[in-house]
Short mmCIF file of C-alpha atoms and ligand atoms in Angstrom, two decimals:
data_model
loop_
_atom_site.label_atom_id
_atom_site.label_comp_id
_atom_site.label_asym_id
_atom_site.label_seq_id
_atom_site.Cartn_x
_atom_site.Cartn_y
_atom_site.Cartn_z
CA UNK X 1 -82.56 -80.88 42.21
CA UNK X 2 -83.07 -81.75 45.87
CA UNK X 3 -86.53 -81.43 47.47
CA UNK X 4 -85.40 -81.19 51.08
CA UNK X 5 -82.01 -80.55 52.71
CA UNK X 6 -81.08 -81.33 56.28
CA UNK X 7 -78.62 -78.79 57.67
CA UNK X 8 -76.31 -80.49 60.18
CA UNK X 9 -75.24 -77.32 61.95
CA UNK X 10 -76.38 -74.37 64.09
CA UNK X 11 -75.97 -70.61 64.40
CA UNK X 12 -75.30 -68.21 61.57
CA UNK X 13 -74.11 -70.87 59.12
CA UNK X 14 -77.35 -72.83 59.49
CA UNK X 15 -79.24 -69.64 58.54
CA UNK X 16 -76.83 -69.02 55.67
CA UNK X 17 -77.56 -72.46 54.19
CA UNK X 18 -81.31 -72.07 54.78
CA UNK X 19 -81.25 -68.82 52.77
CA UNK X 20 -79.71 -70.55 49.75
CA UNK X 21 -82.20 -73.44 50.04
CA UNK X 22 -85.17 -71.11 50.21
CA UNK X 23 -84.08 -69.20 47.11
CA UNK X 24 -83.71 -72.52 45.27
CA UNK X 25 -87.19 -73.65 46.40
CA UNK X 26 -85.77 -76.42 48.60
CA UNK X 27 -87.36 -77.27 51.99
CA UNK X 28 -85.08 -77.22 55.04
CA UNK X 29 -84.71 -79.45 58.10
CA UNK X 30 -82.96 -78.04 61.18
CA UNK X 31 -81.38 -80.29 63.78
CA UNK X 32 -80.70 -78.97 67.25
CA UNK X 33 -79.52 -79.87 70.73
CA UNK X 34 -81.76 -79.36 73.77
CA UNK X 35 -79.75 -76.15 74.46
CA UNK X 36 -80.77 -74.77 71.05
CA UNK X 37 -84.54 -75.31 71.18
CA UNK X 38 -85.05 -71.51 71.04
CA UNK X 39 -82.35 -70.89 68.44
CA UNK X 40 -83.10 -68.89 65.29
CA UNK X 41 -82.05 -71.72 62.97
CA UNK X 42 -84.81 -73.86 64.48
CA UNK X 43 -87.42 -71.11 64.24
CA UNK X 44 -86.69 -70.37 60.58
CA UNK X 45 -86.49 -73.95 59.30
CA UNK X 46 -89.45 -75.71 57.69
CA UNK X 47 -89.02 -78.64 60.09
CA UNK X 48 -86.79 -79.38 63.04
CA UNK X 49 -85.59 -82.43 64.95
CA UNK X 50 -83.99 -82.49 68.40
CA UNK X 51 -80.91 -84.73 68.15
CA UNK X 52 -79.57 -84.78 71.70
CA UNK X 53 -78.25 -83.01 74.80
CA UNK X 54 -76.11 -79.82 74.72
CA UNK X 55 -72.62 -81.35 74.37
CA UNK X 56 -71.69 -81.35 70.68
CA UNK X 57 -70.47 -84.95 70.84
CA UNK X 58 -74.02 -85.99 71.80
CA UNK X 59 -75.86 -83.80 69.28
CA UNK X 60 -74.16 -81.97 66.37
CA UNK X 61 -71.53 -84.74 66.16
CA UNK X 62 -74.03 -87.56 66.76
CA UNK X 63 -74.03 -89.28 63.37
CA UNK X 64 -76.75 -91.90 64.05
CA UNK X 65 -79.08 -89.18 65.39
CA UNK X 66 -78.49 -86.95 62.36
CA UNK X 67 -78.98 -89.77 59.85
CA UNK X 68 -82.17 -90.79 61.69
CA UNK X 69 -83.42 -87.20 61.51
CA UNK X 70 -82.77 -87.22 57.75
CA UNK X 71 -84.64 -90.53 57.36
CA UNK X 72 -87.63 -89.44 59.49
CA UNK X 73 -88.05 -86.16 57.60
CA UNK X 74 -87.36 -87.59 54.15
CA UNK X 75 -84.44 -85.27 53.40
CA UNK X 76 -82.47 -86.15 50.27
CA UNK X 77 -79.25 -84.29 51.03
CA UNK X 78 -77.24 -83.06 54.02
CA UNK X 79 -75.30 -79.79 54.19
CA UNK X 80 -72.71 -79.94 57.00
CA UNK X 81 -71.82 -76.23 57.19
CA UNK X 82 -68.37 -75.72 58.74
CA UNK X 83 -66.85 -77.32 61.84
CA UNK X 84 -68.71 -80.30 63.41
CA UNK X 85 -68.99 -83.08 60.76
CA UNK X 86 -68.00 -81.00 57.74
CA UNK X 87 -64.59 -82.63 57.26
CA UNK X 88 -65.43 -86.09 58.57
CA UNK X 89 -64.86 -88.52 55.69
CA UNK X 90 -66.63 -91.32 57.56
CA UNK X 91 -69.74 -89.18 57.87
CA UNK X 92 -69.69 -88.27 54.15
CA UNK X 93 -69.38 -92.00 53.39
CA UNK X 94 -72.32 -92.89 55.65
CA UNK X 95 -74.50 -90.17 54.15
CA UNK X 96 -73.87 -91.71 50.72
CA UNK X 97 -74.43 -95.25 52.06
CA UNK X 98 -77.88 -94.14 53.28
CA UNK X 99 -78.78 -93.04 49.76
CA UNK X 100 -78.47 -89.34 50.57
CA UNK X 101 -76.17 -86.74 49.03
CA UNK X 102 -73.42 -85.15 51.11
CA UNK X 103 -73.13 -81.53 49.95
CA UNK X 104 -69.37 -81.30 49.67
CA UNK X 105 -66.42 -83.16 48.18
CA UNK X 106 -66.15 -86.97 47.98
CA UNK X 107 -65.23 -88.89 51.14
CA UNK X 108 -61.97 -89.83 49.39
CA UNK X 109 -60.97 -86.20 48.86
CA UNK X 110 -61.94 -85.27 52.43
CA UNK X 111 -59.76 -88.12 53.75
CA UNK X 112 -56.86 -87.22 51.45
CA UNK X 113 -56.82 -83.55 52.51
CA UNK X 114 -57.35 -84.49 56.18
CA UNK X 115 -53.99 -86.27 56.04
CA UNK X 116 -51.67 -83.28 55.64
CA UNK X 117 -48.82 -85.47 54.35
CA UNK X 118 -51.04 -87.04 51.68
CA UNK X 119 -52.43 -83.60 50.76
CA UNK X 120 -48.95 -82.17 50.20
CA UNK X 121 -47.84 -85.19 48.18
CA UNK X 122 -50.94 -84.93 45.98
CA UNK X 123 -50.49 -81.19 45.44
CA UNK X 124 -46.80 -81.57 44.64
CA UNK X 125 -47.64 -84.23 42.05
CA UNK X 126 -49.98 -81.82 40.23
CA UNK X 127 -47.60 -78.86 40.26
CA UNK X 128 -48.58 -76.78 43.29
CA UNK X 129 -45.58 -75.11 45.01
CA UNK X 130 -44.90 -76.27 48.59
CA UNK X 131 -42.86 -74.97 51.53
CA UNK X 132 -39.48 -76.76 51.37
CA UNK X 133 -39.57 -79.74 53.70
CA UNK X 134 -39.55 -83.48 54.19
CA UNK X 135 -40.78 -85.67 51.39
CA UNK X 136 -43.57 -87.32 53.39
CA UNK X 137 -43.48 -88.53 56.97
CA UNK X 138 -40.42 -88.17 59.21
CA UNK X 139 -40.28 -91.57 60.99
CA UNK X 140 -37.28 -91.00 63.28
CA UNK X 141 -34.90 -88.41 64.71
CA UNK X 142 -32.13 -89.33 62.26
CA UNK X 143 -34.38 -88.51 59.32
CA UNK X 144 -35.47 -85.29 61.06
CA UNK X 145 -31.85 -84.31 61.44
CA UNK X 146 -30.94 -84.92 57.80
CA UNK X 147 -34.05 -83.07 56.55
CA UNK X 148 -33.14 -80.09 58.78
CA UNK X 149 -29.56 -80.04 57.46
CA UNK X 150 -30.90 -80.03 53.90
CA UNK X 151 -33.54 -77.26 54.28
CA UNK X 152 -31.81 -75.25 57.01
CA UNK X 153 -32.99 -74.06 60.44
CA UNK X 154 -35.38 -72.97 61.82
CA UNK X 155 -37.68 -75.90 61.02
CA UNK X 156 -41.25 -76.69 61.95
CA UNK X 157 -42.49 -80.16 62.89
CA UNK X 158 -46.17 -80.67 62.12
CA UNK X 159 -48.65 -83.47 62.84
CA UNK X 160 -49.98 -85.31 59.77
CA UNK X 161 -53.41 -85.41 61.39
CA UNK X 162 -53.14 -81.79 62.62
CA UNK X 163 -54.05 -78.63 60.83
CA UNK X 164 -55.27 -75.31 62.07
CA UNK X 165 -52.07 -74.93 64.10
CA UNK X 166 -52.51 -77.85 66.51
CA UNK X 167 -49.46 -80.01 67.14
CA UNK X 168 -46.73 -77.76 65.68
CA UNK X 169 -43.24 -77.40 67.17
CA UNK X 170 -40.42 -75.09 66.04
CA UNK X 171 -36.77 -76.11 66.27
CA UNK X 172 -34.51 -73.04 66.07
CA UNK X 173 -31.30 -75.02 65.72
CA UNK X 174 -29.68 -78.45 65.86
CA UNK X 175 -29.69 -78.37 69.67
CA UNK X 176 -33.45 -77.88 69.81
CA UNK X 177 -34.38 -80.52 67.24
CA UNK X 178 -34.61 -83.60 69.45
CA UNK X 179 -36.93 -82.02 72.00
CA UNK X 180 -39.18 -80.45 69.33
CA UNK X 181 -39.36 -83.72 67.43
CA UNK X 182 -40.26 -85.81 70.50
CA UNK X 183 -42.77 -83.25 71.78
CA UNK X 184 -44.46 -83.03 68.40
CA UNK X 185 -44.89 -86.80 68.19
CA UNK X 186 -46.09 -87.13 71.79
CA UNK X 187 -48.62 -84.31 71.39
CA UNK X 188 -49.81 -85.66 68.05
CA UNK X 189 -50.41 -89.08 69.56
CA UNK X 190 -52.34 -87.59 72.49
CA UNK X 191 -54.40 -85.15 70.37
CA UNK X 192 -55.12 -87.20 67.24
CA UNK X 193 -54.28 -90.82 68.08
CA UNK X 194 -51.77 -90.60 65.21
CA UNK X 195 -48.15 -89.64 65.84
CA UNK X 196 -47.06 -89.29 62.20
CA UNK X 197 -45.21 -85.98 61.70
CA UNK X 198 -43.63 -84.11 58.79
CA UNK X 199 -41.25 -81.17 58.54
CA UNK X 200 -41.11 -77.80 56.84
CA UNK X 201 -38.79 -74.85 56.73
CA UNK X 202 -40.18 -72.37 59.28
CA UNK X 203 -41.24 -69.13 57.59
CA UNK X 204 -40.85 -66.30 60.10
CA UNK X 205 -43.17 -63.58 58.75
CA UNK X 206 -45.65 -64.98 56.23
CA UNK X 207 -49.12 -63.84 55.32
CA UNK X 208 -51.88 -66.45 55.36
CA UNK X 209 -53.56 -66.28 51.98
CA UNK X 210 -56.16 -68.80 50.82
CA UNK X 211 -57.81 -69.43 47.47
CA UNK X 212 -61.51 -70.30 47.01
CA UNK X 213 -62.24 -72.94 44.40
CA UNK X 214 -65.41 -74.60 43.14
CA UNK X 215 -65.59 -77.75 40.99
CA UNK X 216 -68.51 -79.54 39.36
CA UNK X 217 -68.81 -83.33 38.90
CA UNK X 218 -67.90 -83.00 35.21
CA UNK X 219 -64.31 -81.78 35.39
CA UNK X 220 -64.92 -78.01 35.40
CA UNK X 221 -63.07 -75.99 38.05
CA UNK X 222 -63.03 -72.24 38.69
CA UNK X 223 -61.50 -70.11 41.41
CA UNK X 224 -63.02 -67.08 43.12
CA UNK X 225 -59.80 -65.40 44.12
CA UNK X 226 -57.96 -65.14 47.39
CA UNK X 227 -58.72 -64.11 50.95
CA UNK X 228 -56.12 -62.68 53.29
CA UNK X 229 -56.64 -64.33 56.69
CA UNK X 230 -53.42 -63.21 58.37
CA UNK X 231 -55.20 -61.50 61.26
CA UNK X 232 -55.49 -64.38 63.70
CA UNK X 233 -54.96 -64.85 67.41
CA UNK X 234 -54.11 -68.30 68.72
CA UNK X 235 -55.18 -69.76 65.37
CA UNK X 236 -58.60 -68.10 65.60
CA UNK X 237 -59.24 -65.78 62.68
CA UNK X 238 -60.55 -62.35 63.65
CA UNK X 239 -60.86 -60.53 60.36
CA UNK X 240 -60.56 -61.48 56.68
CA UNK X 241 -60.23 -59.49 53.49
CA UNK X 242 -60.83 -60.19 49.78
CA UNK X 243 -58.67 -59.55 47.92
CA UNK X 244 -55.42 -59.53 49.77
CA UNK X 245 -53.80 -56.09 50.12
CA UNK X 246 -50.49 -57.81 49.23
CA UNK X 247 -51.52 -59.50 45.96
CA UNK X 248 -51.78 -58.06 42.44
CA UNK X 249 -54.40 -59.20 39.91
CA UNK X 250 -51.63 -60.89 37.92
CA UNK X 251 -50.52 -62.89 40.97
CA UNK X 252 -54.15 -63.88 41.62
CA UNK X 253 -54.53 -65.09 38.05
CA UNK X 254 -51.30 -67.09 38.20
CA UNK X 255 -52.12 -68.73 41.54
CA UNK X 256 -55.67 -69.45 40.37
CA UNK X 257 -54.44 -71.07 37.17
CA UNK X 258 -52.05 -73.33 39.10
CA UNK X 259 -54.72 -74.31 41.63
CA UNK X 260 -57.57 -74.98 39.19
CA UNK X 261 -55.32 -77.06 36.94
CA UNK X 262 -54.20 -79.06 39.98
CA UNK X 263 -57.73 -79.72 41.24
CA UNK X 264 -58.94 -80.73 37.80
CA UNK X 265 -56.20 -83.34 37.74
CA UNK X 266 -57.15 -84.55 41.23
CA UNK X 267 -60.81 -84.89 40.22
CA UNK X 268 -61.86 -82.61 43.08
CA UNK X 269 -65.57 -81.76 43.48
CA UNK X 270 -67.59 -79.00 45.14
CA UNK X 271 -66.18 -76.16 47.29
CA UNK X 272 -62.64 -76.12 48.61
CA UNK X 273 -59.98 -73.75 49.89
CA UNK X 274 -56.25 -74.02 49.36
CA UNK X 275 -54.21 -72.44 52.15
CA UNK X 276 -50.90 -70.82 51.31
CA UNK X 277 -48.19 -69.01 53.20
CA UNK X 278 -46.98 -65.98 51.25
CA UNK X 279 -43.58 -64.49 51.99
CA UNK X 280 -40.95 -62.67 49.88
CA UNK X 281 -43.16 -62.83 46.79
CA UNK X 282 -43.63 -66.62 46.89
CA UNK X 283 -46.71 -68.75 47.57
CA UNK X 284 -46.29 -72.10 49.31
CA UNK X 285 -49.21 -74.51 49.79
CA UNK X 286 -49.68 -75.81 53.36
CA UNK X 287 -53.17 -77.34 53.66
CA UNK X 288 -56.51 -77.70 51.90
CA UNK X 289 -59.90 -77.26 53.58
CA UNK X 290 -62.67 -79.38 52.08
CA UNK X 291 -65.57 -77.34 53.46
CA UNK X 292 -67.38 -74.05 53.11
CA UNK X 293 -65.42 -71.62 55.29
CA UNK X 294 -66.58 -69.12 57.89
CA UNK X 295 -65.10 -66.28 55.81
CA UNK X 296 -66.76 -67.25 52.49
CA UNK X 297 -68.90 -64.05 52.48
CA UNK X 298 -65.97 -61.77 51.58
CA UNK X 299 -65.49 -63.82 48.42
CA UNK X 300 -69.23 -63.72 47.72
CA UNK X 301 -69.21 -59.93 47.95
CA UNK X 302 -66.09 -59.58 45.81
CA UNK X 303 -67.32 -61.90 43.05
CA UNK X 304 -71.10 -61.41 43.39
CA UNK X 305 -71.63 -65.17 43.71
CA UNK X 306 -73.70 -67.29 46.10
CA UNK X 307 -71.20 -70.00 47.07
CA UNK X 308 -73.76 -72.07 49.02
CA UNK X 309 -76.16 -72.05 46.09
CA UNK X 310 -73.26 -73.24 43.92
CA UNK X 311 -72.42 -76.01 46.40
CA UNK X 312 -76.02 -77.24 46.32
CA UNK X 313 -76.39 -77.04 42.54
CA UNK X 314 -73.11 -78.85 41.92
CA UNK X 315 -73.84 -81.55 44.54
CA UNK X 316 -77.09 -82.23 42.64
CA UNK X 317 -75.00 -82.88 39.52
CA UNK X 318 -75.43 -79.58 37.67
CA UNK X 319 -72.61 -78.18 35.55
CA UNK X 320 -70.88 -74.97 36.60
CA UNK X 321 -72.20 -73.38 33.39
CA UNK X 322 -69.56 -70.64 33.34
CA UNK X 323 -65.81 -70.42 33.02
CA UNK X 324 -62.97 -68.55 34.68
CA UNK X 325 -63.43 -65.57 32.36
CA UNK X 326 -66.96 -65.12 33.70
CA UNK X 327 -65.71 -64.74 37.29
CA UNK X 328 -65.17 -61.06 38.03
CA UNK X 329 -63.64 -59.28 41.01
CA UNK X 330 -65.06 -55.96 42.05
CA UNK X 331 -63.94 -53.61 44.83
CA UNK X 332 -62.88 -54.84 48.23
CA UNK X 333 -64.59 -56.79 51.05
CA UNK X 334 -63.78 -57.11 54.76
CA UNK X 335 -65.33 -59.38 57.38
CA UNK X 336 -65.14 -58.82 61.13
CA UNK X 337 -65.88 -61.90 63.22
CA UNK X 338 -67.79 -60.73 66.26
CA UNK X 339 -67.65 -63.16 69.15
CA UNK X 340 -69.33 -63.28 72.56
CA UNK X 341 -66.07 -62.65 74.40
CA UNK X 342 -64.52 -60.08 76.66
CA UNK X 343 -62.64 -57.85 74.15
CA UNK X 344 -59.55 -57.71 76.40
CA UNK X 345 -59.26 -61.16 77.99
CA UNK X 346 -61.06 -63.10 75.22
CA UNK X 347 -62.94 -65.05 77.88
CA UNK X 348 -66.27 -66.32 76.49
CA UNK X 349 -69.29 -64.33 77.68
CA UNK X 350 -72.39 -66.47 77.26
CA UNK X 351 -75.67 -64.98 78.48
CA UNK X 352 -78.93 -63.26 77.58
CA UNK X 353 -78.94 -60.72 74.72
CA UNK X 354 -81.20 -57.87 75.82
CA UNK X 355 -80.91 -55.62 72.78
CA UNK X 356 -79.77 -56.26 69.23
CA UNK X 357 -79.59 -53.67 66.48
CA UNK X 358 -77.69 -54.62 63.32
CA UNK X 359 -76.14 -51.99 61.06
CA UNK X 360 -77.41 -51.63 57.50
CA UNK X 361 -77.10 -49.52 54.42
CA UNK X 362 -75.22 -49.86 51.16
CA UNK X 363 -72.55 -52.55 51.08
CA UNK X 364 -73.23 -53.89 54.58
CA UNK X 365 -74.07 -57.52 55.30
CA UNK X 366 -74.70 -59.26 58.64
CA UNK X 367 -74.66 -63.03 58.96
CA UNK X 368 -75.93 -63.75 62.46
CA UNK X 369 -78.45 -65.86 64.32
CA UNK X 370 -78.70 -63.44 67.28
CA UNK X 371 -81.91 -61.74 68.37
CA UNK X 372 -83.01 -59.70 71.38
CA UNK X 373 -84.03 -62.15 74.12
CA UNK X 374 -81.76 -64.93 72.85
CA UNK X 375 -79.57 -66.71 75.39
CA UNK X 376 -76.05 -67.37 73.98
CA UNK X 377 -75.32 -70.87 75.27
CA UNK X 378 -71.88 -71.72 76.73
CA UNK X 379 -71.48 -75.01 74.87
CA UNK X 380 -70.41 -73.94 71.38
CA UNK X 381 -68.15 -71.62 69.40
CA UNK X 382 -68.44 -67.99 70.56
CA UNK X 383 -68.98 -66.52 67.06
CA UNK X 384 -72.26 -64.56 67.20
CA UNK X 385 -72.14 -62.32 64.12
CA UNK X 386 -70.14 -61.76 60.99
CA UNK X 387 -70.17 -58.17 59.80
CA UNK X 388 -69.17 -57.95 56.15
CA UNK X 389 -68.72 -54.77 54.12
CA UNK X 390 -68.12 -54.28 50.41
CA UNK X 391 -66.93 -51.02 48.83
CA UNK X 392 -65.08 -49.81 45.72
CA UNK X 393 -61.65 -49.55 47.38
CA UNK X 394 -59.99 -50.94 50.50
CA UNK X 395 -59.98 -47.51 52.15
CA UNK X 396 -63.71 -47.12 51.41
CA UNK X 397 -64.31 -50.57 52.91
CA UNK X 398 -62.42 -49.62 56.09
CA UNK X 399 -64.46 -46.41 56.40
CA UNK X 400 -67.66 -48.35 55.84
CA UNK X 401 -66.67 -50.99 58.40
CA UNK X 402 -65.92 -48.30 60.96
CA UNK X 403 -69.33 -46.70 60.55
CA UNK X 404 -71.09 -50.10 60.56
CA UNK X 405 -69.30 -51.08 63.80
CA UNK X 406 -70.43 -47.76 65.32
CA UNK X 407 -74.03 -48.59 64.39
CA UNK X 408 -73.93 -52.12 65.80
CA UNK X 409 -75.65 -52.31 69.19
CA UNK X 410 -75.63 -55.50 71.25
CA UNK X 411 -76.53 -55.39 74.96
CA UNK X 412 -76.56 -58.05 77.66
CA UNK X 413 -73.36 -59.77 76.57
CA UNK X 414 -69.87 -58.46 75.87
CA UNK X 415 -68.60 -58.73 72.30
CA UNK X 416 -65.39 -58.04 70.39
CA UNK X 417 -66.92 -55.04 68.56
CA UNK X 418 -64.63 -52.56 70.43
CA UNK X 419 -61.51 -54.50 69.38
CA UNK X 420 -62.57 -54.39 65.72
CA UNK X 421 -63.02 -50.61 66.00
CA UNK X 422 -59.46 -50.26 67.28
CA UNK X 423 -58.11 -52.39 64.45
CA UNK X 424 -59.91 -50.26 61.84
CA UNK X 425 -58.28 -47.14 63.36
CA UNK X 426 -54.75 -48.57 63.35
CA UNK X 427 -52.37 -47.00 60.79
CA UNK X 428 -50.47 -50.20 59.99
CA UNK X 429 -53.73 -52.10 59.44
CA UNK X 430 -54.86 -49.27 57.18
CA UNK X 431 -51.59 -49.57 55.26
CA UNK X 432 -52.36 -53.28 54.71
CA UNK X 433 -48.91 -54.02 56.01
CA UNK X 434 -49.29 -57.09 58.24
CA UNK X 435 -48.22 -60.73 58.71
CA UNK X 436 -49.66 -63.60 60.78
CA UNK X 437 -47.92 -62.09 63.83
CA UNK X 438 -49.54 -58.64 63.60
CA UNK X 439 -52.58 -59.31 65.76
CA UNK X 440 -50.72 -60.92 68.68
CA UNK X 441 -48.49 -57.83 68.79
CA UNK X 442 -51.45 -55.48 68.49
CA UNK X 443 -53.28 -57.17 71.36
CA UNK X 444 -50.11 -57.20 73.52
CA UNK X 445 -49.46 -53.48 72.85
CA UNK X 446 -53.04 -52.66 73.68
CA UNK X 447 -52.83 -54.57 76.97
CA UNK X 448 -49.60 -52.71 77.87
CA UNK X 449 -51.26 -49.36 77.04
CA UNK X 450 -54.24 -49.86 79.37
C1 MV4 R 1 -46.33 -72.58 59.14
C2 MV4 R 1 -45.80 -71.37 59.66
C3 MV4 R 1 -44.52 -71.04 59.31
N1 MV4 R 1 -43.79 -71.84 58.50
N2 MV4 R 1 -45.57 -73.34 58.33
C4 MV4 R 1 -50.40 -72.53 61.60
C5 MV4 R 1 -51.74 -73.06 61.21
C6 MV4 R 1 -51.47 -74.09 60.19
N3 MV4 R 1 -52.54 -74.11 59.22
C7 MV4 R 1 -50.15 -73.72 59.61
N4 MV4 R 1 -49.58 -72.77 60.49
C8 MV4 R 1 -48.35 -72.26 60.25
N5 MV4 R 1 -47.57 -72.99 59.42
C9 MV4 R 1 -44.33 -72.97 58.03
N6 MV4 R 1 -43.58 -73.77 57.25
C10 MV4 R 1 -46.61 -70.61 60.49
C11 MV4 R 1 -47.88 -71.04 60.80
C12 MV4 R 1 -48.66 -70.18 61.64
C13 MV4 R 1 -49.79 -69.53 61.16
C14 MV4 R 1 -50.25 -69.73 59.86
C15 MV4 R 1 -51.36 -69.09 59.41
C16 MV4 R 1 -52.02 -68.20 60.23
C17 MV4 R 1 -51.60 -67.98 61.50
C18 MV4 R 1 -50.49 -68.64 61.99
C19 MV4 R 1 -50.03 -68.39 63.29
C20 MV4 R 1 -48.94 -69.03 63.75
C21 MV4 R 1 -48.25 -69.94 62.94
#
């Protein structure tokens, strides 16, 4: 097992990883920018190293500075958290080249899944269902046209190097194809320095459902069920649930069996998430994330598992030590992502937190690095707290979330707590009847009403 882990991240996820390390008896190294000298992840770490100025590119993305910090402190592994360097195959490679362990998948698997065309080809090969689309890249307009005729309009043109919604263009019909195709390639080139694109049938009202998997270095793979992440605004998730209100236990088992078989055949290691679109009773794979995700706590609550502890154990070479039958699903979990934003305009609201009181009680979990007196810096993601509840049924979880939100007191900065309250009170949310478009409509209706 590792003696000391450097955590190449900040905020709540840095604390989350520190917690797992501490319970495993592993020392922690925090890295931080000059803007984060007073941050909680620095205060709670065993050691800390300043790695650069506020801008992420000069600090949390500064690979030489992070590797130097690991060398100076004698860390033997690096946990990247999410965002920043977590899906950078070159970084994973360099960590290995320096004789350290990257806590995550292999650099090869990160690179494969980072190329969305390669990811789909690999998944197809091992039997995972895909959205109908092009077989690989679409190199010219003629190919685009013939693919569209085959699968039918509307179609979606996506960047191979994209993901998370960046660089997508819809063509409603034949007339709109040329413009969508050219725009997609131009934007992909500008955003990613890679203008390769592929095509899919556009699904008009899917749910976004993802599956958590965990693999050891010895060929054992289990899944921890699905999360419903349909409630997003501009590709930013606001709220996640486990399990999905739309999925039966039999569907979960079937999807899990397909996914674990596939990943065993691909030789995948450590934590991963397969993203699917779900519409009309069918799952279609779209992308795979090769990192721990923001919303992992809903799965932890549902399955009573510490996913970060598992990541660390498996990265150190341990065997899973249990099988799929040992993974159990109990009750229902919901996470509200609370950001430092105006709850109507979604403008970031950095500033000094003057008061902070977190809710508590049975089935309530807060993952946050906030404290009274903390200054929320303007340089990074605006997520300041994840409020997670677990209860026997979905309705119980909604009731618990509502009371926890009412208990949550943050002063000095604006947060999205009021928006989450309104969502909990909404009848169609309570019915579990939503698609990826629900939140945009909810926010628009709310703006019209005020
Ligand atoms: C789609 C789609 C409809 N049809 N693919 C957006 C993020 C990226 N991961 C994939 N995305 C989508 N892919 C097909 N074939 C609709 C979306 C999409 C979306 C997906 C998940 C959650 C929110 C979304 C919001 C808009 C569009």
